[in-house]
mmCIF file of C-alpha atoms in Angstrom:
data_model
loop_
_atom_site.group_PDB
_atom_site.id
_atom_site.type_symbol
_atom_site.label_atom_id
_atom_site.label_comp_id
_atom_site.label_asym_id
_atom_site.label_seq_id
_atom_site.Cartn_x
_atom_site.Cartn_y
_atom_site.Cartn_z
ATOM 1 C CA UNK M 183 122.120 -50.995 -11.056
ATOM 2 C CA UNK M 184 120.219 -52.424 -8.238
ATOM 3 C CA UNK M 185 122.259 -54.898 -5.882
ATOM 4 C CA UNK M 186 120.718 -58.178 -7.347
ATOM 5 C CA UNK M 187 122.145 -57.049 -11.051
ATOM 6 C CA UNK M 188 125.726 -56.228 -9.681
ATOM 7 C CA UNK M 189 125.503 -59.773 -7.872
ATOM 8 C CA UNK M 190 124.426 -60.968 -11.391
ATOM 9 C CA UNK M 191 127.370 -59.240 -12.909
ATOM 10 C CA UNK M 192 129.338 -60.461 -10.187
ATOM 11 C CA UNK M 193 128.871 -64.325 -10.740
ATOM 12 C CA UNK M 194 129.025 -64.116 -14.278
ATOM 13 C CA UNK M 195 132.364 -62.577 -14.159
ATOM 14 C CA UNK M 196 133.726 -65.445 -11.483
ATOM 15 C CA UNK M 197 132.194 -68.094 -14.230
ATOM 16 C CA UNK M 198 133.677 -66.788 -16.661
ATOM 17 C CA UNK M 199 137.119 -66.212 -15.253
ATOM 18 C CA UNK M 200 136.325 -69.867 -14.258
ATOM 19 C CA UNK M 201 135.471 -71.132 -17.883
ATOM 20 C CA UNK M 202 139.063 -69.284 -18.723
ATOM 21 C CA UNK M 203 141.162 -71.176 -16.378
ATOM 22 C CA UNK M 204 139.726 -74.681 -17.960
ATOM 23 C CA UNK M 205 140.304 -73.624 -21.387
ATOM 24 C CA UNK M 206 143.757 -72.431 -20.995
ATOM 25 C CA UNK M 207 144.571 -76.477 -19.817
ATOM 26 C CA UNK M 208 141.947 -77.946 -21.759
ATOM 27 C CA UNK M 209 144.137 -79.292 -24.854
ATOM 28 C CA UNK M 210 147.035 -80.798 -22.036
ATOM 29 C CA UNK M 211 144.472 -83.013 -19.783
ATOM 30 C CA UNK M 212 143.001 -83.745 -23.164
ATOM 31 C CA UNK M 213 146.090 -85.464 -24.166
ATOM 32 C CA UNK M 214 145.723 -87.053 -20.522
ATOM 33 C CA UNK M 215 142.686 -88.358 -20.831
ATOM 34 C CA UNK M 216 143.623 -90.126 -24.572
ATOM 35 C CA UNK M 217 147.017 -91.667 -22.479
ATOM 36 C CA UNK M 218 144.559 -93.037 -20.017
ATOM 37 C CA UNK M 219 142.539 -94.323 -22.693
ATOM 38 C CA UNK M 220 145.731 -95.893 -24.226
ATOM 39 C CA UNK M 221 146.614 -97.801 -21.131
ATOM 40 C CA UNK M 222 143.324 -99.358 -20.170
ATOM 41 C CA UNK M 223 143.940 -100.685 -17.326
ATOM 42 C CA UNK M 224 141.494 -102.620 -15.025
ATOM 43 C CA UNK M 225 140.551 -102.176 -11.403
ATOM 44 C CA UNK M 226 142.737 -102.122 -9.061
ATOM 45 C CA UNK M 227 145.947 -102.153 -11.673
ATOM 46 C CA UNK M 228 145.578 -98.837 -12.852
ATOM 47 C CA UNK M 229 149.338 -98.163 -11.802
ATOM 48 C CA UNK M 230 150.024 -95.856 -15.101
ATOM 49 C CA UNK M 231 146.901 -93.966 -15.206
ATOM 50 C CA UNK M 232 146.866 -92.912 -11.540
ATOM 51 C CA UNK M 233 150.551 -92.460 -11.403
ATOM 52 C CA UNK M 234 150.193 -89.722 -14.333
ATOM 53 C CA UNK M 235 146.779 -87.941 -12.572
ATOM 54 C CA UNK M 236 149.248 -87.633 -9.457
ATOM 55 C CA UNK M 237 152.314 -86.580 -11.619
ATOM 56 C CA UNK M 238 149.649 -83.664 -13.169
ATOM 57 C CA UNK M 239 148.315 -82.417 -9.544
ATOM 58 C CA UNK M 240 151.701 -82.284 -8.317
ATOM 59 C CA UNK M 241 152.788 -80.592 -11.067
ATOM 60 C CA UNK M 242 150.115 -78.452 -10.662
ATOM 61 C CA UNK M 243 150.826 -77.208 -6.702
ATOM 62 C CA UNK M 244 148.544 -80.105 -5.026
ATOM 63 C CA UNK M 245 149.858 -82.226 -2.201
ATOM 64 C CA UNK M 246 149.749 -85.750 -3.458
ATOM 65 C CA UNK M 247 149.084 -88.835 -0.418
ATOM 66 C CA UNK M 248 149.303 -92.192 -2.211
ATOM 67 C CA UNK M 249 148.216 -95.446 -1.443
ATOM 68 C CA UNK M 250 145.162 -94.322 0.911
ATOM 69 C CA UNK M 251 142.448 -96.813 2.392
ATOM 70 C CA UNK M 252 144.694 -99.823 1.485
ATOM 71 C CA UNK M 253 144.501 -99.741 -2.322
ATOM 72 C CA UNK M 254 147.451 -99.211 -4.200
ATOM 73 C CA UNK M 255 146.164 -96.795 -6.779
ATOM 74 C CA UNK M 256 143.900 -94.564 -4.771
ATOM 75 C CA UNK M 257 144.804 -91.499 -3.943
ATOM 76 C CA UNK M 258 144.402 -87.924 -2.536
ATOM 77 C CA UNK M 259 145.238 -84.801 -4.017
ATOM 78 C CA UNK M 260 145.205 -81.413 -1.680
ATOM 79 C CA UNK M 261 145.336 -78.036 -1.878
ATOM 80 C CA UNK M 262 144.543 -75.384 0.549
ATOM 81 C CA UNK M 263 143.555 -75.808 4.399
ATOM 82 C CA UNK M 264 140.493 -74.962 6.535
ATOM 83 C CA UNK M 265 136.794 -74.794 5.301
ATOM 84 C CA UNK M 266 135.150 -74.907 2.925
ATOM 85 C CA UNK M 267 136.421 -78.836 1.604
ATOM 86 C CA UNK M 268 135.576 -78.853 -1.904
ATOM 87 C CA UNK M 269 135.736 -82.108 -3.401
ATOM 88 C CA UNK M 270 135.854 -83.738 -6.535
ATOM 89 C CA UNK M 271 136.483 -87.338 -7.650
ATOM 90 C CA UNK M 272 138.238 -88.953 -10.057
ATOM 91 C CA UNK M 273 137.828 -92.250 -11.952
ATOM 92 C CA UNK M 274 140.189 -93.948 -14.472
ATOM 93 C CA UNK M 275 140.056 -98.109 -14.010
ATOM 94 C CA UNK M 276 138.836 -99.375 -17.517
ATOM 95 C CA UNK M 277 136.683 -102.754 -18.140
ATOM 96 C CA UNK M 278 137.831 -106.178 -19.086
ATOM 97 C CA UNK M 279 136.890 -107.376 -22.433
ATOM 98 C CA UNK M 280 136.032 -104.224 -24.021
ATOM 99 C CA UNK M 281 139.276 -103.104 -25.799
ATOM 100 C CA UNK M 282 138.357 -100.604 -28.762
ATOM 101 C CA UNK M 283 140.309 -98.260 -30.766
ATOM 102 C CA UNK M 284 139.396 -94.140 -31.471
ATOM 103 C CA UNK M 285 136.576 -95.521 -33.977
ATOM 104 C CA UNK M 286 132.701 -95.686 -34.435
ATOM 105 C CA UNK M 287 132.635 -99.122 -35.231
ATOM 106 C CA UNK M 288 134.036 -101.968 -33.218
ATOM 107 C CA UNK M 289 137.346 -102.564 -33.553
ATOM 108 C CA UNK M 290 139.597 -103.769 -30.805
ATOM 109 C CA UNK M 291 143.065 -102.596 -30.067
ATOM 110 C CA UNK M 292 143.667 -105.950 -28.599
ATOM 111 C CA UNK M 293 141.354 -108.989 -28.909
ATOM 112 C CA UNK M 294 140.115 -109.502 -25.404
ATOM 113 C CA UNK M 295 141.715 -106.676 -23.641
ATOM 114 C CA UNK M 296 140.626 -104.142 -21.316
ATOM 115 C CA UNK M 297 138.798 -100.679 -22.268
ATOM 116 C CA UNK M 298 137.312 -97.771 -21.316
ATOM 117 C CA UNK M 299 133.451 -98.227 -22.721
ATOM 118 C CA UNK M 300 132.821 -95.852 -19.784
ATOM 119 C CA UNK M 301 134.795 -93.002 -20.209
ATOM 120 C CA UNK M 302 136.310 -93.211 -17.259
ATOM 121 C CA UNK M 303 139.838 -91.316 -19.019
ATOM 122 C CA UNK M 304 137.212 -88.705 -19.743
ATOM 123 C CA UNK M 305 136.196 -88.261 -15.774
ATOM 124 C CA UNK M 306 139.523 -88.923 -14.374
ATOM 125 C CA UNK M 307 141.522 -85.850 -16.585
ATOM 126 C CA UNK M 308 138.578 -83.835 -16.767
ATOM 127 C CA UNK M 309 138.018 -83.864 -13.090
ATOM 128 C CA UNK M 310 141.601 -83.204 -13.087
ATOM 129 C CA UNK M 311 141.104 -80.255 -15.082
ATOM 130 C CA UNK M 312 137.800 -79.068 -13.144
ATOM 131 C CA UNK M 313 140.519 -79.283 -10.103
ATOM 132 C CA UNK M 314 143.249 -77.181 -11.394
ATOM 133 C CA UNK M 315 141.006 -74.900 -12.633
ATOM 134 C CA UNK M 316 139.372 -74.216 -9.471
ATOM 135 C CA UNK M 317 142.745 -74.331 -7.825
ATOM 136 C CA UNK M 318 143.951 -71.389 -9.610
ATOM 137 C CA UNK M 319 140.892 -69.470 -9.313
ATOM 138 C CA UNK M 320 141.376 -69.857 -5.397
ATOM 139 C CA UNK M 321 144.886 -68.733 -5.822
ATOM 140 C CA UNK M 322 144.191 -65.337 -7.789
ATOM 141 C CA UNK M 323 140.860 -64.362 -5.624
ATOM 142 C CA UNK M 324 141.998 -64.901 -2.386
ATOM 143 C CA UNK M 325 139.381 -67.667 -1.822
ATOM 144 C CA UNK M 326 140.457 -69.654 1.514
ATOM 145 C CA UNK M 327 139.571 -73.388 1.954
ATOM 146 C CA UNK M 328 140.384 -76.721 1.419
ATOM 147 C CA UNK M 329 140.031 -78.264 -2.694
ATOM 148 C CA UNK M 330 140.766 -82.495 -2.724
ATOM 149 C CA UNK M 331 140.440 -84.354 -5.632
ATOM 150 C CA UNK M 332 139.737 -88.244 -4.631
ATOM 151 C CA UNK M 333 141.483 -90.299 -7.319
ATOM 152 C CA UNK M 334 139.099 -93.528 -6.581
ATOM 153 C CA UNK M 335 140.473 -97.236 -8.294
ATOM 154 C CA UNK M 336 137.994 -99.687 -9.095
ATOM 155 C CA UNK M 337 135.114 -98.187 -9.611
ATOM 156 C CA UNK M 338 133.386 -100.809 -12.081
ATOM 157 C CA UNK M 339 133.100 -103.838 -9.885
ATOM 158 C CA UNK M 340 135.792 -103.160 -7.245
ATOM 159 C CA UNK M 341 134.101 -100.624 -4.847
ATOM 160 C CA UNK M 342 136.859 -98.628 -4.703
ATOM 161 C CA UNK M 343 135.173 -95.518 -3.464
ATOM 162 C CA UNK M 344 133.823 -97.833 -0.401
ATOM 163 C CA UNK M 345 136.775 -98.491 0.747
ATOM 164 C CA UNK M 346 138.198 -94.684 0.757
ATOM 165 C CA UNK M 347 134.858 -93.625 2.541
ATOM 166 C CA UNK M 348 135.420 -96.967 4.889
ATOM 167 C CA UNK M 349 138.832 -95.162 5.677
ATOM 168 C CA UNK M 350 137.136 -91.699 6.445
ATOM 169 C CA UNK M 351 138.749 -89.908 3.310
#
């Protein structure tokens, strides 16, 4: 095989080993992302949903800062040191108004209450997921570098990320 192929057959086996490391945690951040729909909680008071994204990138070997750029529920989630800084961001606030249950048609949990019409349980567990993934993939290849996941409040009408780039995170 020339050199390009073997770099071919190279990549596709680090995506795939990838694609492996998602699916074995797919079915538990899953379950994350449906408690995150279940609490709905709006900007800025999203005290459950980013206390159980930190509990999970704890859990899974992260370094966890709290409370960064002045908001309550942001937060920073580490692993690794040096360069490259991967990072990838998280969102989980929900909306006012737009409570709905698991259904096609409209039907709110609560009249009036807060949900997620933007999937934002889907982005914050799944970029969870994309995290640990990549996490373990650094672990078992010997891949040096810094991974953060930026768990950024308010993101519908609060400018949460502002304030976290405002802080230099």
């Amino acid at each position: 095989p020339t050199r390009r192929s073997s770099d071919l057959v190279g990549l596709f086996a680090q995506h795939l080993q990838v694609i492996q490391l998602v699916d074995r945690h797919a079915a538990h951040f899953s379950t994350v992302s449906r408690t995150i729909w279940e609490y709905a909680e709006v900007g800025y008071r999203e005290q459950k949903s980013s206390a159980l994204l930190q509990k999970e990138l704890q859990a899974a070997g992260f370094k966890v800062q709290a409370g960064v750029a002045d908001e309550p529920t942001a937060f920073v989630a580490s692993f690794g040191e040096g360069s490259p800084v991967i990072g990838v961001m998280g969102e989980f606030d929900a909306l006012p108004g737009l409570s709905q249950a698991a259904a096609p048609d409209r039907s709110p949990v609560v009249q009036g209450g807060p949900g997620h019409a933007c999937g934002h349980n889907l982005l914050g567990s799944g970029s969870a997921l994309a995290a640990v993934a990549i996490k373990e993939y650094m672990e078992q290849n010997h891949v040096k570098g810094t991974l953060r996941y930026y768990g950024t409040p308010a993101e519908e009408g609060g400018d949460g990320k502002v304030y976290m780039i405002r802080a230099g995170l």
